[in-house]
CSV table of C-alpha atoms in Angstrom, one decimal:
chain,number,residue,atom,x,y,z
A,28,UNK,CA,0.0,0.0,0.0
A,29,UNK,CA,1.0,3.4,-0.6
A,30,UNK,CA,1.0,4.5,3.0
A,31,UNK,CA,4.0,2.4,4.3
A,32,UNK,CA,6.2,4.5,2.2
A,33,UNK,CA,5.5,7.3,4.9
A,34,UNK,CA,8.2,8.1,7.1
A,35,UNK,CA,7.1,11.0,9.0
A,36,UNK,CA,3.7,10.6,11.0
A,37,UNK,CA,1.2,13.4,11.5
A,38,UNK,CA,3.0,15.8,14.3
A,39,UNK,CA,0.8,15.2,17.5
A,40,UNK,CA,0.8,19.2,17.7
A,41,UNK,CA,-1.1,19.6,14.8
A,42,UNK,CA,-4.2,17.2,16.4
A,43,UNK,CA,-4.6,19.4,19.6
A,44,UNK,CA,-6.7,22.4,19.0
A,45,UNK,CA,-5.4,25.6,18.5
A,46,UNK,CA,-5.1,27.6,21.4
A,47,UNK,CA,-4.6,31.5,21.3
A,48,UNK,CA,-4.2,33.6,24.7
A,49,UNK,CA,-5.7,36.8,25.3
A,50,UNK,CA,-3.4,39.9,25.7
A,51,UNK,CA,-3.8,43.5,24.9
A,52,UNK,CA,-1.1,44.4,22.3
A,53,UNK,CA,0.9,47.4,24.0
A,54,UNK,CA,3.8,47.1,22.0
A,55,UNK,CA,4.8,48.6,18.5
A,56,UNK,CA,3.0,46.7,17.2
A,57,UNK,CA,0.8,44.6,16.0
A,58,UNK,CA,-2.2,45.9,17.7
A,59,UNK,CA,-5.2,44.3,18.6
A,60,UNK,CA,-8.0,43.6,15.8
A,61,UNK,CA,-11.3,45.1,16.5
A,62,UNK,CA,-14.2,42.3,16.7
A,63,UNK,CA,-15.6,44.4,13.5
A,64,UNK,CA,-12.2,43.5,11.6
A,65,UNK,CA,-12.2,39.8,13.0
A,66,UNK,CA,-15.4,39.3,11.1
A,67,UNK,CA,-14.1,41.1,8.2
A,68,UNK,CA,-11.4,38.2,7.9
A,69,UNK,CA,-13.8,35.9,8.3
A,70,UNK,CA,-16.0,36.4,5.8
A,71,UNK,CA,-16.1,33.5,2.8
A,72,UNK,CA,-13.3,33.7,0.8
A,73,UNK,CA,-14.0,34.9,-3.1
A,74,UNK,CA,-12.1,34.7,-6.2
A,75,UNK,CA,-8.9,37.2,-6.5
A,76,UNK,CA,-10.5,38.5,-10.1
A,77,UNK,CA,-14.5,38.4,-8.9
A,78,UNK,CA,-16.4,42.4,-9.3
A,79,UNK,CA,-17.0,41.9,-5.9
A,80,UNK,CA,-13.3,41.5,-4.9
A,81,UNK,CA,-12.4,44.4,-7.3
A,82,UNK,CA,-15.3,46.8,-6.0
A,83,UNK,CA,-13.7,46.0,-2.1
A,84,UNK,CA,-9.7,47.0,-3.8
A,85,UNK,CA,-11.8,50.1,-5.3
A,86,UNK,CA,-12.7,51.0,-1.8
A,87,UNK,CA,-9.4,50.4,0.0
A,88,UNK,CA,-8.0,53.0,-3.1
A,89,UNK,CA,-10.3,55.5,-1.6
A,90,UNK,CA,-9.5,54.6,1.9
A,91,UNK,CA,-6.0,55.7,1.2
A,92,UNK,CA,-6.2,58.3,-0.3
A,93,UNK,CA,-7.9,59.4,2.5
A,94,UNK,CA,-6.0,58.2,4.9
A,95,UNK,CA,-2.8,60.0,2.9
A,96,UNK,CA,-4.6,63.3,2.2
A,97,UNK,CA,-3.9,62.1,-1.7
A,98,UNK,CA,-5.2,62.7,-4.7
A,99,UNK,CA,-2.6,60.6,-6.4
A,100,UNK,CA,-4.2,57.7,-9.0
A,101,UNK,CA,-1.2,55.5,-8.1
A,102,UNK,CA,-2.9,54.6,-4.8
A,103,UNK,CA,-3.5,50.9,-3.9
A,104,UNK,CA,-2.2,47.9,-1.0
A,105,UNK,CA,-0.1,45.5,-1.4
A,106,UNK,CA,0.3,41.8,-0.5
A,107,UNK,CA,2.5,42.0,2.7
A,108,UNK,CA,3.7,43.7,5.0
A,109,UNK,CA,4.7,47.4,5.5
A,110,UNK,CA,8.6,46.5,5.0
A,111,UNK,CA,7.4,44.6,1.9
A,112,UNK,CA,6.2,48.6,1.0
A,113,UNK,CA,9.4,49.7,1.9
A,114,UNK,CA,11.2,47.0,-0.9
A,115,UNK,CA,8.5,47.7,-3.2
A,116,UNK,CA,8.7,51.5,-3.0
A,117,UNK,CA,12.4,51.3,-3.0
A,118,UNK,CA,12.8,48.9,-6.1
A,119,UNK,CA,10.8,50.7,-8.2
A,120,UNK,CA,12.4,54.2,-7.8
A,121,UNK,CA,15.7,53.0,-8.1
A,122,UNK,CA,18.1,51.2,-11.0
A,123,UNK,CA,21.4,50.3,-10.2
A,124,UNK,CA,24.1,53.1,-9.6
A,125,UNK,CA,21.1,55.7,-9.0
A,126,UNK,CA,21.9,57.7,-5.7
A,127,UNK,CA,20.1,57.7,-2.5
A,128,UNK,CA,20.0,59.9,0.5
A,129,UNK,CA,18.6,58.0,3.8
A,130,UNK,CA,18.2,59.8,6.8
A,131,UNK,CA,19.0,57.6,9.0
A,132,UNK,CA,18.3,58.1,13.2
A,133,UNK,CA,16.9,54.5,13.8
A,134,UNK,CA,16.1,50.6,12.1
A,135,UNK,CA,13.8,51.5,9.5
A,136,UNK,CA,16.2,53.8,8.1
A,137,UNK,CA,18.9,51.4,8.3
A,138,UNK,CA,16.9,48.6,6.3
A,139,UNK,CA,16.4,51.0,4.1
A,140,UNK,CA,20.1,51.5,3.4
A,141,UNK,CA,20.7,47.7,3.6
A,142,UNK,CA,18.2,47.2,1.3
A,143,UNK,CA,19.3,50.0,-1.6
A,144,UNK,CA,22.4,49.0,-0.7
A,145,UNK,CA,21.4,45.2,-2.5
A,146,UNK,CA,19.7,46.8,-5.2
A,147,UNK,CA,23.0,48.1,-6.2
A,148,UNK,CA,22.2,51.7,-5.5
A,149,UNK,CA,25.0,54.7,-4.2
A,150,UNK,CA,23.7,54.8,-0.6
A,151,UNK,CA,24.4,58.3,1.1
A,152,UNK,CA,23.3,58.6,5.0
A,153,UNK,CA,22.7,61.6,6.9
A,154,UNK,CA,22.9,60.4,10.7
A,155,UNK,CA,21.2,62.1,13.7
A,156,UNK,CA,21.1,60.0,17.2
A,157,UNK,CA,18.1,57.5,18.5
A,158,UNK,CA,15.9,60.3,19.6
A,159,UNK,CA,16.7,62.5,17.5
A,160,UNK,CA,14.9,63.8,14.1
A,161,UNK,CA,16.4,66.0,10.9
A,162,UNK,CA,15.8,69.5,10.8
A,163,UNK,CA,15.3,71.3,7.1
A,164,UNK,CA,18.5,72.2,7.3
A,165,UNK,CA,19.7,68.9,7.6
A,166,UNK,CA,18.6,67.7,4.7
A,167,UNK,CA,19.6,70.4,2.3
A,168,UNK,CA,23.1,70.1,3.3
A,169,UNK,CA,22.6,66.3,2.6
A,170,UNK,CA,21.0,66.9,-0.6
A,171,UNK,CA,23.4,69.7,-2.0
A,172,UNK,CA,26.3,67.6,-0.9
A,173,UNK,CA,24.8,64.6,-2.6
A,174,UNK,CA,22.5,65.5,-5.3
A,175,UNK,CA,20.4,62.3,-4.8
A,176,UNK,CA,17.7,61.2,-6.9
A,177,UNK,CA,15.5,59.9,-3.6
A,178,UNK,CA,15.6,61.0,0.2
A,179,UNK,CA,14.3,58.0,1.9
A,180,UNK,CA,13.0,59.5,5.6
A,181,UNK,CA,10.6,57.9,8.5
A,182,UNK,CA,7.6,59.5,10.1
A,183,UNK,CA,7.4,57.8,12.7
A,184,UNK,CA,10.5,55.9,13.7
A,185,UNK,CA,9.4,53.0,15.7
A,186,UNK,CA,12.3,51.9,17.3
A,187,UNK,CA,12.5,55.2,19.0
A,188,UNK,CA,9.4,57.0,19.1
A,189,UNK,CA,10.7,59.9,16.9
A,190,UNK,CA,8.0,61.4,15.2
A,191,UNK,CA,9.6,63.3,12.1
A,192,UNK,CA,8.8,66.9,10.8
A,193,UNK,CA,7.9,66.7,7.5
A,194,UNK,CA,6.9,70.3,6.9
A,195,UNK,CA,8.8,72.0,3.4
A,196,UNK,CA,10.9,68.8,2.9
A,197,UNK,CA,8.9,68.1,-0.2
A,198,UNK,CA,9.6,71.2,-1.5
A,199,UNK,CA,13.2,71.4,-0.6
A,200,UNK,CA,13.7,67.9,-2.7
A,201,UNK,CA,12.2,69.2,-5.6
A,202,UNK,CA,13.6,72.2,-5.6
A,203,UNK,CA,17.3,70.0,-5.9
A,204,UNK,CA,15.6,67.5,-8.3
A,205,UNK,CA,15.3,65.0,-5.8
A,206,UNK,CA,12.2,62.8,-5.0
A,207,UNK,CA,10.8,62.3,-1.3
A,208,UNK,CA,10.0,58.9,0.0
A,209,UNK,CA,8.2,58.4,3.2
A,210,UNK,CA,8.1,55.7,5.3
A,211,UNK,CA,4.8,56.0,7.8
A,212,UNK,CA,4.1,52.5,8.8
A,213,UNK,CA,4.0,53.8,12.8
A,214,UNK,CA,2.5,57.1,12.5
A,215,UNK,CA,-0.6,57.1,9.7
A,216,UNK,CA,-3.8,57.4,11.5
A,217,UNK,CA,-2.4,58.6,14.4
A,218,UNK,CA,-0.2,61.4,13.3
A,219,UNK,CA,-0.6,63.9,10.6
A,220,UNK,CA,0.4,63.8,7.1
A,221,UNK,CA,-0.6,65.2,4.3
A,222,UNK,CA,1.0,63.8,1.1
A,223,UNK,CA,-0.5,65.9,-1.5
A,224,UNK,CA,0.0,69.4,0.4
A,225,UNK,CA,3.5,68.4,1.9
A,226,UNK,CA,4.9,67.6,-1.9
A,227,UNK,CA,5.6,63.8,-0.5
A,228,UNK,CA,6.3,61.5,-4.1
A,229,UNK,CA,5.9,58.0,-2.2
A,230,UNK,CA,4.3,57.4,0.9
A,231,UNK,CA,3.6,53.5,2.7
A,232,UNK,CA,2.0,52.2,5.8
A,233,UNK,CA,0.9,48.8,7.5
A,234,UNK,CA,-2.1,47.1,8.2
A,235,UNK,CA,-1.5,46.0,11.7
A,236,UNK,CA,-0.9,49.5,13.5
A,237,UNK,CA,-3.7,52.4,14.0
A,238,UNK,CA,-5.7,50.9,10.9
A,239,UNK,CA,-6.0,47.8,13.5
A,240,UNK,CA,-6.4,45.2,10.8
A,241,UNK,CA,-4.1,41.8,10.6
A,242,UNK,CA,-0.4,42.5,9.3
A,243,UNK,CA,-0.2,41.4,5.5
A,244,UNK,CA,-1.8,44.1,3.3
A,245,UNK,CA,0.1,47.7,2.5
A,246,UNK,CA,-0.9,50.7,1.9
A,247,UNK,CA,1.2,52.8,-1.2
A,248,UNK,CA,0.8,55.8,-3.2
A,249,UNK,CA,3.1,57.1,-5.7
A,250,UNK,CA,2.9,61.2,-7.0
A,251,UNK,CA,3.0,62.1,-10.5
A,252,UNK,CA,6.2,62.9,-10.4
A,253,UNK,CA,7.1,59.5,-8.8
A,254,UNK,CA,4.9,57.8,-11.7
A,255,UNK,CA,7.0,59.7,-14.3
A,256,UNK,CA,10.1,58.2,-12.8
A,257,UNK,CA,9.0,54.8,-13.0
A,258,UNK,CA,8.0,55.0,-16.4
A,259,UNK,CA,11.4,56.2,-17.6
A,260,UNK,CA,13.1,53.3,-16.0
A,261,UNK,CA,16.2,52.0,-18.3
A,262,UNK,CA,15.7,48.6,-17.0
A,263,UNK,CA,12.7,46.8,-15.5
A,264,UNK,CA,12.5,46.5,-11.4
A,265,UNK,CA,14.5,43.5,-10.2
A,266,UNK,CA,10.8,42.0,-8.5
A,267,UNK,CA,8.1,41.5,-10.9
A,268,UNK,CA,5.9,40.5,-7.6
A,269,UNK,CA,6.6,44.1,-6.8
A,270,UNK,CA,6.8,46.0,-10.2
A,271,UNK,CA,4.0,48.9,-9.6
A,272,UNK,CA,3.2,49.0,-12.9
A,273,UNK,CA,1.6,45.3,-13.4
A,274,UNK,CA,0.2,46.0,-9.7
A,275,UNK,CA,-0.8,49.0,-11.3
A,276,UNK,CA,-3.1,47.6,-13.7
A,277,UNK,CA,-4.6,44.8,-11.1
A,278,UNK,CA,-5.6,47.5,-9.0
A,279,UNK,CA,-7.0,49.7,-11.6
A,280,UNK,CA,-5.2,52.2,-11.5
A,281,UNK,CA,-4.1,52.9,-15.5
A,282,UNK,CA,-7.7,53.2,-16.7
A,283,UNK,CA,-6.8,49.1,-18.4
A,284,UNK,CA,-9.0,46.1,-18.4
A,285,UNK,CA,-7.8,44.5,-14.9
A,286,UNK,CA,-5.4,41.7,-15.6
A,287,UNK,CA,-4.5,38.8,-13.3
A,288,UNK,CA,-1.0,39.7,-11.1
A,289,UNK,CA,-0.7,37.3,-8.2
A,290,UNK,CA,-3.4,35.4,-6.1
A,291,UNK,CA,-4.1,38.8,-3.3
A,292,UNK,CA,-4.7,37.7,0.1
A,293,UNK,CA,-8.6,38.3,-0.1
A,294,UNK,CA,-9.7,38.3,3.0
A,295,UNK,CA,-6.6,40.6,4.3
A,296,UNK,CA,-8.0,43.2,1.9
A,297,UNK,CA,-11.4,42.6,3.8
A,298,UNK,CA,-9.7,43.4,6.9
A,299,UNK,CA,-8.1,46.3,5.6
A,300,UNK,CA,-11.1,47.7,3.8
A,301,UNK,CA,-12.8,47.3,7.2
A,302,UNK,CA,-9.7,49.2,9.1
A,303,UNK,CA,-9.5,52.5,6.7
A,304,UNK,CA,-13.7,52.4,7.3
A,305,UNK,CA,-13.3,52.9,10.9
A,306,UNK,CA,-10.5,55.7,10.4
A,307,UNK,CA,-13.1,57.5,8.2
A,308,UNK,CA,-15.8,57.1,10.3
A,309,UNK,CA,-14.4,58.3,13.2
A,310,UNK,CA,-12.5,61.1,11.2
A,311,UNK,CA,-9.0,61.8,10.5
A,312,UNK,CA,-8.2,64.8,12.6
A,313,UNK,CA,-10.6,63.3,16.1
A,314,UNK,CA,-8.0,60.3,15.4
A,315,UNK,CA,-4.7,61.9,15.5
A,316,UNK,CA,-6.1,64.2,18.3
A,317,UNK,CA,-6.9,60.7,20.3
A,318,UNK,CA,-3.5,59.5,20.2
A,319,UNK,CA,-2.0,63.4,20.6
A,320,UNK,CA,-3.9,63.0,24.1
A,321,UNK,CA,-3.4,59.5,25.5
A,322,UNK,CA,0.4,59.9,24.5
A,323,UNK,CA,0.3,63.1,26.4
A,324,UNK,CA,-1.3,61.0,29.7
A,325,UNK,CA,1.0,58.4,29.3
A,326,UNK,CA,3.9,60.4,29.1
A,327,UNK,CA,3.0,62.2,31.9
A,328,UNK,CA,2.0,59.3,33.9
A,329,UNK,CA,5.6,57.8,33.4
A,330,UNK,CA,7.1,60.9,34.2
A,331,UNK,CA,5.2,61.0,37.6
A,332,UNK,CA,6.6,57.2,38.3
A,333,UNK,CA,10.3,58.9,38.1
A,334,UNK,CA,10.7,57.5,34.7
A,335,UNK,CA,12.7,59.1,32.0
A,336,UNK,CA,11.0,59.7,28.2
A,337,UNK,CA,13.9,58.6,25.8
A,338,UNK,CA,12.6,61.6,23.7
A,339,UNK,CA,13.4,64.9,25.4
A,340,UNK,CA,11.4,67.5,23.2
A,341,UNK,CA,7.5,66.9,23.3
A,342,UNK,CA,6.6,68.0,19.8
A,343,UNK,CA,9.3,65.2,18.6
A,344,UNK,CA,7.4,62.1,20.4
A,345,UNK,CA,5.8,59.6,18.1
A,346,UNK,CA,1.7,59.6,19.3
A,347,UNK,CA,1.7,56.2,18.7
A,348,UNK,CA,4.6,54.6,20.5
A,349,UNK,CA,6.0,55.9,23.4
A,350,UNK,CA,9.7,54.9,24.7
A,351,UNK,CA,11.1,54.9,27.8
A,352,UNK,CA,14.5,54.7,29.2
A,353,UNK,CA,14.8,51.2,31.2
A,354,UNK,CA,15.1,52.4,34.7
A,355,UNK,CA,18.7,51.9,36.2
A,356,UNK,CA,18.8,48.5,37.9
A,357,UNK,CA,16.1,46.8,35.6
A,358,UNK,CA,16.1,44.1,33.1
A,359,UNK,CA,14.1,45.1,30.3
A,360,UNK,CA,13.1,41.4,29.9
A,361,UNK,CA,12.0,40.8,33.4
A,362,UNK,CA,9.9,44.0,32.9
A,363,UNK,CA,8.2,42.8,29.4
A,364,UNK,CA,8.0,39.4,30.8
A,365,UNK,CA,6.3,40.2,34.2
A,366,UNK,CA,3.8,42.3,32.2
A,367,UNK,CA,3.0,39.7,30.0
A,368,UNK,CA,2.5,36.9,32.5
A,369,UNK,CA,0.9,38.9,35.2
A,370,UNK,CA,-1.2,41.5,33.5
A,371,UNK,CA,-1.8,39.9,30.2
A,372,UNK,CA,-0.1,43.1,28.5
A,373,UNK,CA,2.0,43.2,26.0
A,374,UNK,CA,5.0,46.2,25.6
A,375,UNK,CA,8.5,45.6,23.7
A,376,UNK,CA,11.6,46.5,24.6
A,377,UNK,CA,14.1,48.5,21.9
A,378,UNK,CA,14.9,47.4,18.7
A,379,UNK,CA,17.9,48.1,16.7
A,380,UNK,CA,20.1,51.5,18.4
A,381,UNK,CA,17.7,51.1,21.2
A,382,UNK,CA,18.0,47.4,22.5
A,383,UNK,CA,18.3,46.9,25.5
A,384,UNK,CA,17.9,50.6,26.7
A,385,UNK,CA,14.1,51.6,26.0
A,386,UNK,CA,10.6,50.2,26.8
A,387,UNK,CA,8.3,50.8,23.8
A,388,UNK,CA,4.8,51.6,24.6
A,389,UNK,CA,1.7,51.6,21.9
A,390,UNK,CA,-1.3,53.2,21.9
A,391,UNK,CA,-2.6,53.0,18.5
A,392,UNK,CA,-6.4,52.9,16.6
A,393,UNK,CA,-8.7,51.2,18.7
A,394,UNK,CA,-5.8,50.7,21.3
A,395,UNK,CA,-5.4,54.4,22.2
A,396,UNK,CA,-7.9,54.6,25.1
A,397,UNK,CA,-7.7,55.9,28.6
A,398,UNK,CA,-8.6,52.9,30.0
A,399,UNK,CA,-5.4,51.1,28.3
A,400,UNK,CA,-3.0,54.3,29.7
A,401,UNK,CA,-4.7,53.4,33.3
A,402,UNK,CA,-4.2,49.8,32.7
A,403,UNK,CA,-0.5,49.7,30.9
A,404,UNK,CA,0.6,52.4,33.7
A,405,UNK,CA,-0.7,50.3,36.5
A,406,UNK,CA,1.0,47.2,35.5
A,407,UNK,CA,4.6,48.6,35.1
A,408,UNK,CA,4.0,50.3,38.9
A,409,UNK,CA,3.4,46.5,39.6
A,410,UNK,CA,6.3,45.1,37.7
A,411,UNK,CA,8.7,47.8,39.4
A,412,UNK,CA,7.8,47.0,43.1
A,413,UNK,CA,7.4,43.7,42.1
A,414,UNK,CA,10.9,43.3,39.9
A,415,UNK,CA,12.9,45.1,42.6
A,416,UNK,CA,11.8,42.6,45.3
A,417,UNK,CA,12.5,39.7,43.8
A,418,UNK,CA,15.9,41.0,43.3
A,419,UNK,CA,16.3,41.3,47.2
């Protein structure tokens, strides 16, 4: 018989139900999916080509451009994650030997470098410190020193609760030829932008931050000008997964009968579709005043615990992730740990030029109550009189 040339027998994991705990996400991310969202996912799966399916991606174009303050007909999500944006948006603007200014004061601007770096691009940084963001002057030195083609900077930097000023630096890049590329994975929904009016040529998010959907779908919009690069490409981008044009077209956005691409995670764009809904029904501006004013409790509740805020100046804190110097004394890991198994709560500690010496705090979409301040705040108090006893 054909089943005694089986070796491996059916892992005994895979016959015990699956068993998911309940935590509330307090970390970077993700954050935890409204019950509205759940049922979104859950919805029967349809075909990746049926009017249906096509009418939902029509929606989620709308959603973002709303989301982005766009009017920009290059708007659409795609299949991963919000670092698969940031391959997708770079690998599209940029051919081999083109040069690339990244502004670079945490992780994401570092896997930005690593990753033009691969596609064989002349990789110029401009540094500041974790904690630290770019003033305009900054970045014009950096650009008239060396006259990129794209300046690759983060909104909200993630893995140290930098929120970035993005005021004139559209114009400034244009003004030396130069197109501006955004990364706002951490910060859309819960901080402003405003693509169109701030002269920003490619802008990108997640799913699985303040839109509060699963992680696997990802927002994108490319400007005209941005188009017009694209289309004078000498040679085609290295990913055809991720070439913009043929998503383009799948999406509907070149006024072409829709062609097949890929098989899209369908019920990831229900999710999403379901995520940008509740971000325009509560409003853009109520939503990024939300997370201005539980950030502003939370920091102030941290501060009254004798904590230090790794981020000095107010106006430069990211509303959607807070971080906090680990006290002196502390494990970061017996901190995150204790929260987790004693007050079901998740936070992180740093990540990249910040392991090891921050807590990260979130507070993003549906997360970014008062209640979850109250709740997050009283749980570290525990794990601080708690952590220092045990160490007695």
């Amino acid at each position: 018989m054909a089943t005694s040339l089986l070796r491996v027998c059916p892992p005994g994991e895979l016959l015990r139900p699956l068993a998911v705990p309940e935590r509330l996400l307090l970390g970077p991310g993700p954050s935890n999916v409204p019950r509205r969202i759940r049922a979104a996912g859950a919805a029967q799966l349809l075909g990746h080509m049926h009017p249906e399916v096509l009418q939902v991606m029509d929606e989620i174009k709308a959603g973002i451009q709303y989301a982005f303050q766009t009017r920009n007909r290059l708007s659409l999500a795609l299949s991963g994650s919000g670092h698969c944006a940031m391959e997708a948006a770079l690998l599209n603007l940029l051919e081999r030997g083109d040069t690339v200014l990244v502004a670079i004061n945490g992780i994401w601007g570092q896997r930005a470098a690593e990753i033009a770096r691969r596609l064989g691009a002349n990789v110029c940084e401009l540094l500041k410190p974790p904690g630290e963001y770019f003033t305009p002057q900054d970045i014009e030195q950096g650009l008239v020193q060396h006259k990129p083609l794209v300046l690759f900077i983060t909104h909200g930097e993630s893995s140290t609760g930098v929120l970035q000023p993005l005021e004139g630096l559209g114009e400034l890049c244009h003004r030396h030829g130069c197109l501006l590329l955004v990364d706002a994975v951490a910060s859309l929904g819960g901080a402003p932008i405003f693509m169109d009016q701030q002269e920003i040529d490619v802008l990108y998010s997640g799913s699985q931050k303040v839109l509060n959907a699963p992680p696997g779908s990802a927002p994108i919009s490319f400007s005209e000008r941005a188009r017009e690069k694209l289309l004078r490409r000498k040679t085609k981008p290295p990913s055809y997964y991720l070439d913009i044009n043929c998503l383009a077209n799948y999406w509907g956005c070149d006024g072409e009968p829709r062609r097949y691409h890929h098989t899209a995670p369908i019920n990831s764009f229900f999710s999403l579709r379901e995520g940008l809904a509740l971000l325009a029904e509560r409003g853009l501006e109520s939503s990024w005043e939300r997370h201005r004013a539980n950030c502003s409790q939370l920091c102030q509740g941290l501060l009254d615990m004798g904590l230090e805020l790794f981020v000095e100046e107010e106006k430069a804190r990211l509303p959607t992730i807070t971080t906090v110097r680990v006290p002196e004394g502390y494990s970061w890991k017996d901190i995150t740990a204790f929260l987790m198994d004693q007050h079901g709560v998740e936070i992180a500690g740093g990540l990249g030029p910040t392991a090891g010496k921050v807590l990260r705090i979130g507070l993003m979409g549906c997360n970014s109550t008062w209640d979850n301040v109250e709740r997050v705040l009283g749980a570290l108090r525990d794990a601080l009189q708690r952590c220092t006893r045990s160490r007695l």
